[in-house]
Short mmCIF file of C-alpha atoms in Angstrom, two decimals:
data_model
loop_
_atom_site.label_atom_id
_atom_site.label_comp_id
_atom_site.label_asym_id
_atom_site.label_seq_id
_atom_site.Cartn_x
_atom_site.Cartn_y
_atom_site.Cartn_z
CA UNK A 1 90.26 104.43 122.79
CA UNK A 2 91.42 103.72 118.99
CA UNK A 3 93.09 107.10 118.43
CA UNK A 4 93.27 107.58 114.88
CA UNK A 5 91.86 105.22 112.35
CA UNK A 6 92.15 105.20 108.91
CA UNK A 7 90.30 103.11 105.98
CA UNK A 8 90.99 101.03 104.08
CA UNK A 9 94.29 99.51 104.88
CA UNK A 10 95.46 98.72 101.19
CA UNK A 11 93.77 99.76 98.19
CA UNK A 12 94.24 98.81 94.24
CA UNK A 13 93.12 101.32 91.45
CA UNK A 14 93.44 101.61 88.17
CA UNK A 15 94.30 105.28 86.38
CA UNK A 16 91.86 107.43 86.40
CA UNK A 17 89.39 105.81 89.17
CA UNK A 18 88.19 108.08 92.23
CA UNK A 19 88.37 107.45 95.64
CA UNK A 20 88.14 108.59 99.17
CA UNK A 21 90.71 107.64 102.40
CA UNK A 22 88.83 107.97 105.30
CA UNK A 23 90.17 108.91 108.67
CA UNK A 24 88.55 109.31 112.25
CA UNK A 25 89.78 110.25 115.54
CA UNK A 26 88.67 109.67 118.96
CA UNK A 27 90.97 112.00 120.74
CA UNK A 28 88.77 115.63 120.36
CA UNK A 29 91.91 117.07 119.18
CA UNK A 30 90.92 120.12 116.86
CA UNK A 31 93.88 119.51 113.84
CA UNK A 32 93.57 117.07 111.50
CA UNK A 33 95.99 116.36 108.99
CA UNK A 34 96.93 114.14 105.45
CA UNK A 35 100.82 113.27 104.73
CA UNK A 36 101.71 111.17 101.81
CA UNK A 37 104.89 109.26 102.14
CA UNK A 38 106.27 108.00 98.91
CA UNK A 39 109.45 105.16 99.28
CA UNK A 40 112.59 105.94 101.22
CA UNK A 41 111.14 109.61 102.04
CA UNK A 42 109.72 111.04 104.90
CA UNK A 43 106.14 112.65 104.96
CA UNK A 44 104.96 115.17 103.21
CA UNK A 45 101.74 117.36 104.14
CA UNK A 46 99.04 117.26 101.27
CA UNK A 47 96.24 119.14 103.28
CA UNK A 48 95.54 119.63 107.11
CA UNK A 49 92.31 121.33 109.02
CA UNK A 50 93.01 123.44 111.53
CA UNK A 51 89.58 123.46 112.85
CA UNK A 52 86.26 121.92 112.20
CA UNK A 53 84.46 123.78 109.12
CA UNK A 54 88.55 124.69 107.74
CA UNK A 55 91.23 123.12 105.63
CA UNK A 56 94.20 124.49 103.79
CA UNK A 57 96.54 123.23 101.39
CA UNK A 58 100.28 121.89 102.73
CA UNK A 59 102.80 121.08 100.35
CA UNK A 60 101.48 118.80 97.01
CA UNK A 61 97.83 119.54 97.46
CA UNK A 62 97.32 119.14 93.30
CA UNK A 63 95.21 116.05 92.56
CA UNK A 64 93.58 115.57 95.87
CA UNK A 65 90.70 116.74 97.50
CA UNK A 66 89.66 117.25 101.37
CA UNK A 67 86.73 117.12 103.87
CA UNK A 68 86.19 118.14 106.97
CA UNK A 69 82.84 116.40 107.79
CA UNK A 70 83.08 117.41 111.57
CA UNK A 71 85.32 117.35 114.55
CA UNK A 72 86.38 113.43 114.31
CA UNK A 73 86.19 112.74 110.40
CA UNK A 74 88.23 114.21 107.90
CA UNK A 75 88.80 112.56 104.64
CA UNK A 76 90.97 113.03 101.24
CA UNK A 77 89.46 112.39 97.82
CA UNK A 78 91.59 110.98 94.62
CA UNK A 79 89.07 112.57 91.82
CA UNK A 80 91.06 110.79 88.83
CA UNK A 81 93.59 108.85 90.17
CA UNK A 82 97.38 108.89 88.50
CA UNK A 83 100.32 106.45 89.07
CA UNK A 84 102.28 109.16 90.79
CA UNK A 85 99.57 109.14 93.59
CA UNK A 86 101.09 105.82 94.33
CA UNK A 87 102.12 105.78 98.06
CA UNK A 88 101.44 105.37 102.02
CA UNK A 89 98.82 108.02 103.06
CA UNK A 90 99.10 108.79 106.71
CA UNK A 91 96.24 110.77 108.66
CA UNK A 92 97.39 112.88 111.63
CA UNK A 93 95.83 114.83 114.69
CA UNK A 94 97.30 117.25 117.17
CA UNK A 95 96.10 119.68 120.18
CA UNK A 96 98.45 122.61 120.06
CA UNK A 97 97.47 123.81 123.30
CA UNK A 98 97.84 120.59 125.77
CA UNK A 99 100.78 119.38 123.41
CA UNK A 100 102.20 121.82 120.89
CA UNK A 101 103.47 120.70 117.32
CA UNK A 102 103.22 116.99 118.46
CA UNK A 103 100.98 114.86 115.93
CA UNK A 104 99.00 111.56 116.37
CA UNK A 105 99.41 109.07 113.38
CA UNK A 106 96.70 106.77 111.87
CA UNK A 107 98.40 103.41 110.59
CA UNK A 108 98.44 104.68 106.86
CA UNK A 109 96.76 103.47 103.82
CA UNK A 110 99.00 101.49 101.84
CA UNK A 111 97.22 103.26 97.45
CA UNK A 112 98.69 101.65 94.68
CA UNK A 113 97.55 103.16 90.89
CA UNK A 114 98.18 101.46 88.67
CA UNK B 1 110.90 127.54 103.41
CA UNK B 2 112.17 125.54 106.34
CA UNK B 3 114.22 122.12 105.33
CA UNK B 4 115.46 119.51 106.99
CA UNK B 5 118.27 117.25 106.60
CA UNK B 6 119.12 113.92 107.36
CA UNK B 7 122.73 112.75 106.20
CA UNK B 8 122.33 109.36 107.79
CA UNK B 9 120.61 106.76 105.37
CA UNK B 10 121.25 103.67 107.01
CA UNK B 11 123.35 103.25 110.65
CA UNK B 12 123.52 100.51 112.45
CA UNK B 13 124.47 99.81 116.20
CA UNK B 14 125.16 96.03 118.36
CA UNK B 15 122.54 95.62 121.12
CA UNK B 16 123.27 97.73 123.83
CA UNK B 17 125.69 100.02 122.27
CA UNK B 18 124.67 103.48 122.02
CA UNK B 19 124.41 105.47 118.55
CA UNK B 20 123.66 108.89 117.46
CA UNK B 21 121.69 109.86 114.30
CA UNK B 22 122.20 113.33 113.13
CA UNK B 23 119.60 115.97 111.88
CA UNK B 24 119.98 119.69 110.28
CA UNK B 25 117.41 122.32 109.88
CA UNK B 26 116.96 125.39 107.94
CA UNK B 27 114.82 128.68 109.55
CA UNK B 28 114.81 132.02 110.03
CA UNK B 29 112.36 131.37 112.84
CA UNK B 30 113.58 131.63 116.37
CA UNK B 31 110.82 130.20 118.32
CA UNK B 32 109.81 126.74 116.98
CA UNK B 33 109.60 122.89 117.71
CA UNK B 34 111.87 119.91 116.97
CA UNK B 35 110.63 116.07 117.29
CA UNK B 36 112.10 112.39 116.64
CA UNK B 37 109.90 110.13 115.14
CA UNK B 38 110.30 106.31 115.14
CA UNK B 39 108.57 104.55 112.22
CA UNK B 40 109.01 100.97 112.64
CA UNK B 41 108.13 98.05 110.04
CA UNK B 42 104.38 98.35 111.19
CA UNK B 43 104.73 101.63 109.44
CA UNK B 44 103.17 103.58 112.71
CA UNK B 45 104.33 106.77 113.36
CA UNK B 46 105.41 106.92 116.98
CA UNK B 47 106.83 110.33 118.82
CA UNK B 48 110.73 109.67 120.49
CA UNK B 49 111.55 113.21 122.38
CA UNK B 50 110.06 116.50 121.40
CA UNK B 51 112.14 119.92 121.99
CA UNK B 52 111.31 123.22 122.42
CA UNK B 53 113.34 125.53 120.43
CA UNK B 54 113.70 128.30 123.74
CA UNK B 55 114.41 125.52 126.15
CA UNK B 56 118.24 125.36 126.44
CA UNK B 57 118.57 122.06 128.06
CA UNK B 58 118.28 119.19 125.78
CA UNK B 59 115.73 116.88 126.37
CA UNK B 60 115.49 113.49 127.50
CA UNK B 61 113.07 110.30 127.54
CA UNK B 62 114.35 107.50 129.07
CA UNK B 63 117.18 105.85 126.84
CA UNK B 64 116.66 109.15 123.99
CA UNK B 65 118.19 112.26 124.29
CA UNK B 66 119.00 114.97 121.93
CA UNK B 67 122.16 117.74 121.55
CA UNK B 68 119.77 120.43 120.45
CA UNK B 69 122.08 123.16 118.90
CA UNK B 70 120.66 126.14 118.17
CA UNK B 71 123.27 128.46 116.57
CA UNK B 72 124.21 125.39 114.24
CA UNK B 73 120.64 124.32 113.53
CA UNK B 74 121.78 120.50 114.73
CA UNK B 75 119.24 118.50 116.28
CA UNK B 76 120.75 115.17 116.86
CA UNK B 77 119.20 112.06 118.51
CA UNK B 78 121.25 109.79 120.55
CA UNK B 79 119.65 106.01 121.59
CA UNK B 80 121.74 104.67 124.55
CA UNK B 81 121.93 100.70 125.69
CA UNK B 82 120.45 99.75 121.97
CA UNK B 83 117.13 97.05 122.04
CA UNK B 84 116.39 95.46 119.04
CA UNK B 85 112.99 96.72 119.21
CA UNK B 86 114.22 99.98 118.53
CA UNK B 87 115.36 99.18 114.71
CA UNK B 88 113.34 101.28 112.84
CA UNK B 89 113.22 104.22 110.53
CA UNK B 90 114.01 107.47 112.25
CA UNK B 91 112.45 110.94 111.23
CA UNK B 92 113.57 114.17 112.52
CA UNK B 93 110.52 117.10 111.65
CA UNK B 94 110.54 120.55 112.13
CA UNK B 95 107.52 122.71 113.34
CA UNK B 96 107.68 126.35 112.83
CA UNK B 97 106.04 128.20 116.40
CA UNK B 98 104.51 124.89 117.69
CA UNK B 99 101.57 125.84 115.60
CA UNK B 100 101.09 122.08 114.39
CA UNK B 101 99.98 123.46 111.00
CA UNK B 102 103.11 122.29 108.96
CA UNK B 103 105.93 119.87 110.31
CA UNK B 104 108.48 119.53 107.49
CA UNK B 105 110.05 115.85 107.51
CA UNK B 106 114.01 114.92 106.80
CA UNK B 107 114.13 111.91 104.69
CA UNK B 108 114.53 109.21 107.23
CA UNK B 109 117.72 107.05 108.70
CA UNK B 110 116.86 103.60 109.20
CA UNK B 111 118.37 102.20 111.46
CA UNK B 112 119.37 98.48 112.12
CA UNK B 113 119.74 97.19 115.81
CA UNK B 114 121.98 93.89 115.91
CA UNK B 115 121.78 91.04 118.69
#
């Protein structure tokens, strides 16, 4: 099983470019979630799903967009991207039933705007 | 809004030493979730020990424990006989009811494992 997989890896954009981070999971958990994690901080929740066909904003939602496509996919859009968005983005999962509060990682997407 | 607090930036501990990294939290909640995660230079976010908040007895993985204090909101993490493998960056998070809708980060301790 790959768990949770995120593309790309690394990504170069200039100011005021779009894109989309893509992230899958394998693991049927129901939660889906997008951190950004900027140098020397720890993670901090831009938007999560709790369930297929729902997403809500976390803490710096502005600038970014979600989708929940369906149960495995669940990707974050950059409509105009800004040097600020310049960081690690890390997709998560969890099952709060089996495994309360605990949260799968993806290997992050290293975004630099430039 | 729940914060947590790392006062650690940067420890370091000889190989098979033991070390403790320290972690504070703010809430008015009194059922929720505590974790130790280990972030090492692969950038992967990997779960140490998870605690319940209505467990009393601290738990334990292995060489990881924890002295989860409740009244003083202290959640510390103590690695016992060091490896070098473990040098990494250590986050403590905070998740209000185990609901898995919002765990709030500290800032990180990174911390350096020396043969």
């Amino acid at each position: 099983n790959a768990g949770v997989t995120q593309t790309p890896k690394f990504q170069v954009l200039k100011t005021g470019q779009s894109m989309t981070l893509q992230c899958a999971q394998d693991m049927n958990h129901n939660s889906m979630y997008w951190y950004r994690q900027d140098p020397g901080m720890g993670l901090r929740l831009i938007y999560y799903s709790a369930s297929e066909g729902t997403t809500d904003k976390g803490e710096v939602p502005n600038g970014y967009n979600v989708s929940r496509l369906n149960k495995r996919e669940f990707s974050l859009r950059l409509e105009s991207a800004a040097p600020s968005q310049t960081s690690v983005y890390f997709c998560a999962t969890s099952e709060k039933v089996a495994r309360p509060g605990e949260q799968f990682f993806g290997p992050g997407t290293r975004l630099t705007v430039l | 809004a729940q914060t947590v607090t790392q006062s650690q930036p940067e420890m370091s501990v000889q190989e098979a030493e033991t070390v403790t990294l320290s972690c504070t939290y703010d809430t008015s909640e009194n059922n929720y979730y505590l974790f130790w995660y280990k972030q090492p230079p692969s950038r992967q976010m990997i779960l140490v020990i998870r605690q319940e908040a209505y467990k009393q007895q601290n738990a334990t993985e292995n060489r990881f424990s924890v002295n989860f204090q409740k009244a003083a909101k202290s959640f510390s993490l103590k690695i016992s006989d060091s490896q070098l493998g473990d040098t990494a960056m250590y986050f403590c998070a905070y998740d209000r009811s185990g609901a898995g809708n919002m765990l709030t980060f500290g800032g990180g301790t990174r911390l350096m494992v020396k043969p």
